[in-house]
Short mmCIF file of C-alpha atoms and ligand atoms in Angstrom, two decimals:
data_model
loop_
_atom_site.label_atom_id
_atom_site.label_comp_id
_atom_site.label_asym_id
_atom_site.label_seq_id
_atom_site.Cartn_x
_atom_site.Cartn_y
_atom_site.Cartn_z
CA UNK A 1 84.75 83.09 134.77
CA UNK A 2 81.18 82.96 133.10
CA UNK A 3 81.01 81.79 129.80
CA UNK A 4 80.90 84.04 126.58
CA UNK A 5 77.30 83.85 126.11
CA UNK A 6 76.73 85.03 129.72
CA UNK A 7 79.41 87.70 129.58
CA UNK A 8 78.05 89.39 126.48
CA UNK A 9 74.01 89.19 128.08
CA UNK A 10 75.44 90.74 131.07
CA UNK A 11 78.11 93.30 130.05
CA UNK A 12 78.07 96.44 131.55
CA UNK A 13 74.51 95.45 133.12
CA UNK A 14 72.82 98.58 134.70
CA UNK A 15 70.56 99.04 137.72
CA UNK A 16 69.34 95.85 138.67
CA UNK A 17 67.31 97.44 141.41
CA UNK A 18 63.65 95.86 141.51
CA UNK A 19 61.59 98.13 139.66
CA UNK A 20 64.37 99.62 137.38
CA UNK A 21 63.89 98.55 133.20
CA UNK A 22 66.07 95.58 132.52
CA UNK A 23 67.88 97.78 129.47
CA UNK A 24 68.85 101.05 130.64
CA UNK A 25 67.55 103.61 128.24
CA UNK A 26 69.58 105.99 126.46
CA UNK A 27 70.86 109.31 127.77
CA UNK A 28 70.63 111.71 124.69
CA UNK A 29 71.34 114.63 127.25
CA UNK A 30 73.53 117.16 125.89
CA UNK A 31 74.16 118.89 129.22
CA UNK A 32 73.59 118.03 133.09
CA UNK A 33 72.64 119.78 136.21
CA UNK A 34 76.12 120.91 137.53
CA UNK A 35 77.01 119.09 140.85
CA UNK A 36 77.05 115.57 139.67
CA UNK A 37 79.28 113.19 137.98
CA UNK A 38 78.33 114.16 134.51
CA UNK A 39 78.49 117.85 133.41
CA UNK A 40 78.44 118.38 129.37
CA UNK A 41 77.81 115.64 126.71
CA UNK A 42 81.36 116.01 124.85
CA UNK A 43 83.18 114.82 128.41
CA UNK A 44 81.25 112.01 129.45
CA UNK A 45 77.65 110.36 129.26
CA UNK A 46 76.31 107.75 131.30
CA UNK A 47 75.56 105.54 127.97
CA UNK A 48 78.84 105.46 126.87
CA UNK A 49 80.13 104.30 130.42
CA UNK A 50 78.11 101.11 130.32
CA UNK A 51 79.25 100.46 126.89
CA UNK A 52 82.60 100.85 128.18
CA UNK A 53 82.31 99.11 131.19
CA UNK A 54 80.94 96.06 128.91
CA UNK A 55 83.72 96.16 126.06
CA UNK A 56 86.47 97.07 128.86
CA UNK A 57 85.52 93.48 130.83
CA UNK A 58 85.57 91.69 127.61
CA UNK A 59 88.57 92.97 126.47
CA UNK A 60 89.93 93.40 130.02
CA UNK A 61 91.17 96.59 130.15
CA UNK A 62 89.70 100.06 130.80
CA UNK A 63 87.95 101.08 127.34
CA UNK A 64 87.13 104.53 125.71
CA UNK A 65 84.55 104.53 123.04
CA UNK A 66 84.73 106.86 119.74
CA UNK A 67 82.77 107.70 116.77
CA UNK A 68 84.14 105.74 114.58
CA UNK A 69 86.80 102.94 113.93
CA UNK A 70 88.85 105.51 112.72
CA UNK A 71 88.40 107.97 115.45
CA UNK A 72 89.82 105.55 117.61
CA UNK A 73 92.53 105.09 115.52
CA UNK A 74 93.57 108.34 114.76
CA UNK A 75 93.13 109.30 118.50
CA UNK A 76 95.72 106.69 119.59
CA UNK A 77 98.22 108.05 116.73
CA UNK A 78 97.76 111.38 117.93
CA UNK A 79 97.99 110.54 121.67
CA UNK A 80 101.14 108.54 121.41
CA UNK A 81 103.02 109.81 118.75
CA UNK A 82 104.95 112.86 118.94
CA UNK A 83 107.55 114.39 116.37
CA UNK A 84 110.16 112.36 114.87
CA UNK A 85 108.93 109.23 116.07
CA UNK A 86 109.18 105.98 114.30
CA UNK A 87 105.96 103.84 113.95
CA UNK A 88 105.20 100.43 112.19
CA UNK A 89 102.19 100.00 110.18
CA UNK A 90 100.73 96.83 108.75
CA UNK A 91 101.40 97.15 104.83
CA UNK A 92 98.30 94.81 104.37
CA UNK A 93 96.07 96.13 107.00
CA UNK A 94 93.05 98.51 106.81
CA UNK A 95 94.07 101.29 104.02
CA UNK A 96 92.61 104.27 105.96
CA UNK A 97 94.96 104.01 108.93
CA UNK A 98 98.13 103.93 106.33
CA UNK A 99 96.59 106.87 104.86
CA UNK A 100 96.01 108.96 107.66
CA UNK A 101 99.20 108.61 109.06
CA UNK A 102 100.89 109.53 105.42
CA UNK A 103 97.98 112.36 104.45
CA UNK A 104 97.00 113.83 108.09
CA UNK A 105 100.01 113.40 110.39
CA UNK A 106 102.82 114.92 107.95
CA UNK A 107 103.42 117.78 110.47
CA UNK A 108 104.83 115.32 112.82
CA UNK A 109 107.67 114.10 110.47
CA UNK A 110 107.64 110.55 111.45
CA UNK A 111 109.24 107.74 109.84
CA UNK A 112 107.08 104.80 108.86
CA UNK A 113 107.88 101.15 108.55
CA UNK A 114 105.30 99.25 106.65
CA UNK A 115 105.07 95.41 107.70
CA UNK A 116 103.33 92.71 106.07
CA UNK A 117 101.23 90.90 109.14
CA UNK A 118 103.03 87.76 107.93
CA UNK A 119 106.74 89.01 107.78
CA UNK A 120 109.35 87.47 109.77
CA UNK A 121 109.39 89.49 113.10
CA UNK A 122 112.76 90.35 114.34
CA UNK A 123 114.27 92.85 116.86
CA UNK A 124 115.84 94.98 114.04
CA UNK A 125 111.91 95.31 112.42
CA UNK A 126 111.03 96.83 115.80
CA UNK A 127 114.31 98.68 116.69
CA UNK A 128 113.74 102.54 117.56
CA UNK A 129 109.70 102.10 116.98
CA UNK A 130 107.69 104.29 119.24
CA UNK A 131 104.66 102.40 118.42
CA UNK A 132 103.71 98.81 116.74
CA UNK A 133 100.59 98.89 115.33
CA UNK A 134 99.19 95.55 113.78
CA UNK A 135 96.11 94.16 112.68
CA UNK A 136 95.69 90.48 112.89
CA UNK A 137 93.57 88.63 111.51
CA UNK A 138 94.57 91.38 108.80
CA UNK A 139 91.61 92.95 106.57
CA UNK A 140 91.20 91.92 103.90
CA UNK A 141 94.20 89.05 103.83
CA UNK A 142 93.73 87.67 106.85
CA UNK A 143 97.45 86.81 107.56
CA UNK A 144 98.17 86.90 111.13
CA UNK A 145 101.24 87.42 113.65
CA UNK A 146 101.88 86.31 116.90
CA UNK A 147 101.08 88.90 119.31
CA UNK A 148 103.16 87.46 122.38
CA UNK A 149 106.22 87.68 119.98
CA UNK A 150 105.64 91.09 118.61
CA UNK A 151 104.88 92.32 122.21
CA UNK A 152 108.42 90.29 123.58
CA UNK A 153 110.22 91.89 120.56
CA UNK A 154 108.33 95.97 120.51
CA UNK A 155 108.90 95.92 124.26
CA UNK A 156 112.24 95.28 124.36
CA UNK A 157 112.63 97.83 122.05
CA UNK A 158 111.03 100.07 124.48
CA UNK A 159 108.03 100.50 121.82
CA UNK A 160 104.21 100.06 122.61
CA UNK A 161 101.70 97.68 120.90
CA UNK A 162 98.46 98.10 119.64
CA UNK A 163 96.51 95.48 117.96
CA UNK A 164 93.41 96.15 115.63
CA UNK A 165 90.98 93.74 117.04
CA UNK A 166 88.19 94.65 114.54
CA UNK A 167 88.07 91.13 112.92
CA UNK A 168 88.59 89.08 115.75
CA UNK A 169 86.40 91.06 118.09
CA UNK A 170 87.17 90.69 122.02
CA UNK A 171 85.54 87.01 121.81
CA UNK A 172 87.66 86.05 119.31
CA UNK A 173 91.07 87.34 120.64
CA UNK A 174 92.47 89.26 124.11
CA UNK A 175 95.51 90.98 122.70
CA UNK A 176 95.88 92.49 126.12
CA UNK A 177 96.09 89.05 127.77
CA UNK A 178 98.67 88.46 125.18
CA UNK A 179 100.81 91.03 126.03
CA UNK A 180 99.76 94.23 123.81
CA UNK A 181 99.52 97.66 125.42
CA UNK A 182 96.41 98.52 123.41
CA UNK A 183 93.45 97.10 121.92
CA UNK A 184 91.33 99.05 119.51
CA UNK A 185 88.43 98.29 116.87
CA UNK A 186 85.96 99.45 114.76
CA UNK A 187 82.86 98.21 116.45
CA UNK A 188 80.66 99.25 113.21
CA UNK A 189 81.68 95.46 112.45
CA UNK A 190 80.73 92.55 114.33
CA UNK A 191 80.46 93.98 117.71
CA UNK A 192 77.75 95.93 116.84
CA UNK A 193 76.69 93.52 114.18
CA UNK A 194 73.58 94.86 112.96
CA UNK A 195 74.92 97.24 109.86
CA UNK A 196 73.05 100.05 111.99
CA UNK A 197 76.01 102.38 113.27
CA UNK A 198 79.67 103.65 113.23
CA UNK A 199 81.78 103.13 116.39
CA UNK A 200 84.78 102.63 117.62
CA UNK A 201 86.82 101.68 121.01
CA UNK A 202 90.28 101.37 122.63
CA UNK A 203 90.97 99.72 125.43
CA UNK A 204 94.11 99.54 127.62
CA UNK A 205 95.35 97.98 130.61
CA UNK A 206 97.07 101.08 131.63
CA UNK A 207 94.59 103.57 133.38
CA UNK A 208 97.10 106.58 133.05
CA UNK A 209 96.71 106.19 129.14
CA UNK A 210 93.16 105.55 129.14
CA UNK A 211 92.97 109.02 130.78
CA UNK A 212 95.07 110.62 128.43
CA UNK A 213 92.99 109.01 125.81
CA UNK A 214 89.96 110.26 127.29
CA UNK A 215 91.32 113.79 127.25
CA UNK A 216 92.31 113.61 123.75
CA UNK A 217 88.69 112.22 123.36
CA UNK A 218 87.22 115.69 125.11
CA UNK A 219 89.34 118.01 123.15
CA UNK A 220 89.34 116.46 119.66
CA UNK A 221 85.48 116.01 120.33
CA UNK A 222 85.62 112.23 118.43
CA UNK A 223 82.78 111.25 120.60
CA UNK A 224 80.22 108.93 119.56
CA UNK A 225 76.30 109.86 119.63
CA UNK A 226 74.68 108.15 122.68
CA UNK A 227 71.80 106.46 120.44
CA UNK A 228 74.57 104.70 118.78
CA UNK A 229 76.67 103.46 121.40
CA UNK A 230 73.34 102.31 122.78
CA UNK A 231 72.48 100.48 119.89
CA UNK A 232 76.01 98.73 120.03
CA UNK A 233 75.34 97.50 123.43
CA UNK A 234 72.20 95.77 122.57
CA UNK A 235 74.23 94.17 119.57
CA UNK A 236 76.72 93.23 121.95
CA UNK A 237 74.42 90.84 123.66
CA UNK A 238 74.28 88.58 121.10
CA UNK A 239 77.58 88.65 119.81
CA UNK A 240 78.64 85.31 121.13
CA UNK A 241 75.30 83.71 119.19
CA UNK A 242 76.26 85.57 116.14
CA UNK A 243 80.03 84.66 116.23
CA UNK A 244 78.98 81.05 116.51
CA UNK A 245 76.76 81.21 113.52
CA UNK A 246 79.26 83.36 111.43
CA UNK A 247 81.95 81.01 112.06
CA UNK A 248 79.86 77.71 111.05
CA UNK A 249 78.83 79.18 108.02
CA UNK A 250 82.58 80.27 107.28
CA UNK A 251 83.49 76.95 108.12
CA UNK A 252 80.72 75.80 105.59
CA UNK A 253 81.98 78.12 102.60
CA UNK A 254 85.40 77.18 103.00
CA UNK A 255 84.49 73.51 102.58
CA UNK A 256 82.26 74.38 99.59
CA UNK A 257 84.81 76.35 97.69
CA UNK A 258 88.18 74.62 98.55
CA UNK A 259 88.98 72.77 95.20
CA UNK A 260 86.13 74.73 93.15
CA UNK A 261 87.58 75.11 90.06
CA UNK A 262 86.65 78.93 89.78
CA UNK A 263 88.20 79.60 93.16
CA UNK A 264 91.88 80.93 93.93
CA UNK A 265 93.64 82.12 97.20
CA UNK A 266 90.77 80.82 99.41
CA UNK A 267 91.89 82.24 103.19
CA UNK A 268 90.16 81.27 106.44
CA UNK A 269 92.37 81.15 109.73
CA UNK A 270 90.05 78.90 111.07
CA UNK A 271 91.13 75.84 108.56
CA UNK A 272 93.31 73.80 109.45
CA UNK A 273 95.21 74.10 105.59
CA UNK A 274 95.22 77.90 106.07
CA UNK A 275 98.74 79.28 106.56
CA UNK A 276 97.41 81.37 109.17
CA UNK A 277 96.25 78.53 111.24
CA UNK A 278 98.91 77.27 113.40
CA UNK A 279 99.42 80.89 114.95
CA UNK A 280 95.32 81.64 114.95
CA UNK A 281 94.59 78.51 116.66
CA UNK A 282 97.38 79.29 119.31
CA UNK A 283 95.96 82.81 120.29
CA UNK A 284 92.51 83.00 118.75
CA UNK A 285 89.69 81.56 121.04
CA UNK A 286 87.24 81.35 117.80
CA UNK A 287 88.10 82.58 114.44
CA UNK A 288 84.94 84.57 112.96
CA UNK A 289 83.16 84.46 109.70
CA UNK A 290 85.19 86.56 107.16
CA UNK A 291 86.54 84.74 104.66
CA UNK A 292 88.62 85.81 101.06
CA UNK A 293 89.14 84.30 97.95
CA UNK A 294 89.89 85.19 94.30
CA UNK A 295 87.98 84.81 91.23
CA UNK A 296 89.53 85.27 87.93
CA UNK A 297 88.71 88.98 87.75
CA UNK A 298 87.08 91.95 88.77
CA UNK A 299 84.34 91.41 86.26
CA UNK A 300 83.84 88.03 87.66
CA UNK A 301 83.72 88.97 91.44
CA UNK A 302 80.97 91.59 90.72
CA UNK A 303 79.16 89.31 88.09
CA UNK A 304 79.11 86.85 91.45
CA UNK A 305 78.06 89.10 94.06
CA UNK A 306 75.12 90.48 91.89
CA UNK A 307 74.12 87.04 90.70
CA UNK A 308 74.15 85.57 94.73
CA UNK A 309 70.63 86.76 95.86
CA UNK A 310 71.68 86.36 99.82
CA UNK A 311 74.90 88.17 99.55
CA UNK A 312 74.82 91.95 99.26
CA UNK A 313 78.12 94.13 97.93
CA UNK A 314 78.63 96.05 100.94
CA UNK A 315 81.98 97.59 102.08
CA UNK A 316 81.65 96.53 105.82
CA UNK A 317 81.53 93.36 107.40
CA UNK A 318 80.59 91.14 110.40
CA UNK A 319 77.03 91.80 110.35
CA UNK A 320 74.26 89.77 110.33
CA UNK A 321 73.40 89.86 106.48
CA UNK A 322 76.21 87.96 104.42
CA UNK A 323 78.24 90.65 102.35
CA UNK A 324 80.77 90.49 100.02
CA UNK A 325 83.40 93.13 98.87
CA UNK A 326 86.10 93.45 95.98
CA UNK A 327 88.76 95.37 97.94
CA UNK A 328 90.54 96.64 95.15
CA UNK A 329 88.09 99.12 93.92
CA UNK A 330 89.44 100.47 96.97
CA UNK A 331 92.89 100.69 96.41
CA UNK A 332 93.78 98.00 98.35
CA UNK A 333 97.25 96.40 97.27
CA UNK A 334 95.03 93.46 96.47
CA UNK A 335 94.28 91.18 93.12
CA UNK A 336 91.33 92.67 90.82
CA UNK A 337 89.07 89.68 91.55
CA UNK A 338 89.53 89.10 95.53
CA UNK A 339 87.05 89.26 97.44
CA UNK A 340 86.43 89.72 101.28
CA UNK A 341 83.27 87.49 102.39
CA UNK A 342 81.68 88.13 105.47
CA UNK A 343 79.17 85.15 106.61
CA UNK A 344 76.45 86.26 107.96
CA UNK A 345 73.66 84.45 110.51
CA UNK A 346 71.53 83.11 107.61
CA UNK A 347 71.34 79.30 107.38
CA UNK A 348 74.47 77.25 106.05
CA UNK A 349 72.72 75.48 103.55
CA UNK A 350 70.65 78.36 101.93
CA UNK A 351 73.83 80.47 102.03
CA UNK A 352 75.98 77.44 100.54
CA UNK A 353 73.46 76.84 97.78
CA UNK A 354 73.21 80.86 96.91
CA UNK A 355 76.96 80.79 96.55
CA UNK A 356 77.60 77.74 94.35
CA UNK A 357 74.90 78.78 92.34
CA UNK A 358 76.16 82.40 91.75
CA UNK A 359 79.53 80.36 90.43
CA UNK A 360 78.10 78.76 88.15
C1 PLP B 401 86.22 99.42 109.08
C2 PLP B 401 87.68 99.12 109.60
C3 PLP B 401 88.54 100.20 110.40
C4 PLP B 401 87.66 101.90 110.08
O1 PLP B 401 86.48 101.60 111.24
P1 PLP B 401 85.42 102.49 110.74
O2 PLP B 401 84.51 102.09 111.78
O3 PLP B 401 84.82 102.57 109.24
O4 PLP B 401 85.78 104.02 111.21
C5 PLP B 401 89.61 99.95 111.35
N1 PLP B 401 90.02 98.95 111.11
C6 PLP B 401 89.89 97.65 110.19
C7 PLP B 401 90.50 96.50 110.46
C8 PLP B 401 88.32 98.03 109.80
O5 PLP B 401 88.19 96.62 108.95
#
């Protein structure tokens, strides 16, 4: 297998015949002349297929792209869960996943078990479940769970395992190889990486499940715009480069903040001292650029972000620009002063100097 850089650049490559464009243009058509593979833009589109081929290759499965990360999550839940099923959700994961199940799937009368990512995973925890959904590293706390072990326990109980792989990306972690049935993500974040699209995907090694997901996507209409998909494919080409720089910056930031008198609760799974590191090192191929830490209060965290010149207050992460988000403002069950800090692709020296100045 070629290296990550090569795979990202060539993933989903189109027509390579002489005279064809190096980058296939986006196909924005609504309808197609009947008789070929495509007939209507809600059911299929060549630009989707190029990105699905690219991400599917990186994930090691069949990929289905969606209009957003939540479109992917909700489609997954609607496709897999039936009335009366039991589902495990991460207590410390992306808040809308829990909210969607609570507020919009009530008619299914599901039994929901909210499990912290760093829980002791036991047969009792997964007993009777139809679906075990985990998020590792979790957002925003950056705890991890052992995907292979969760898959072993869940499969013994007859459950499917789905991993929200947003924070790691397919270069950071390949859940399907570790035994998960499904990997899915918000590609709004690092995979696209330029803070200019909202997008999501699901990949699975099971071709029948991929077919069911595609049918559900066509019927529910949770389809992405071809131009967004094209932009994401363009962003994906530099994923290896961006993640390398972001991880270097995260390592430098961790070093600079460690022992800083104003900083508590510093987390980065890539750091040897981090509680998540032993499992992360075992199952992740790289650690990404997201670091979490706490300042003394909400006001202190807001003031820090306002003072930092290179750090924008923004509620997304994984992009070229460094950003920070005070998660309690969105209702995450975390301390008021907790910041999820997403290292961008600036130079480490500039970023660290800016952060330390803003903490002064
Ligand atoms: C952002 C995010 C989502 C939701 O994705 P959207 O593209 O915003 O719909 C889901 N899971 C995680 C971990 C996220 O960070």
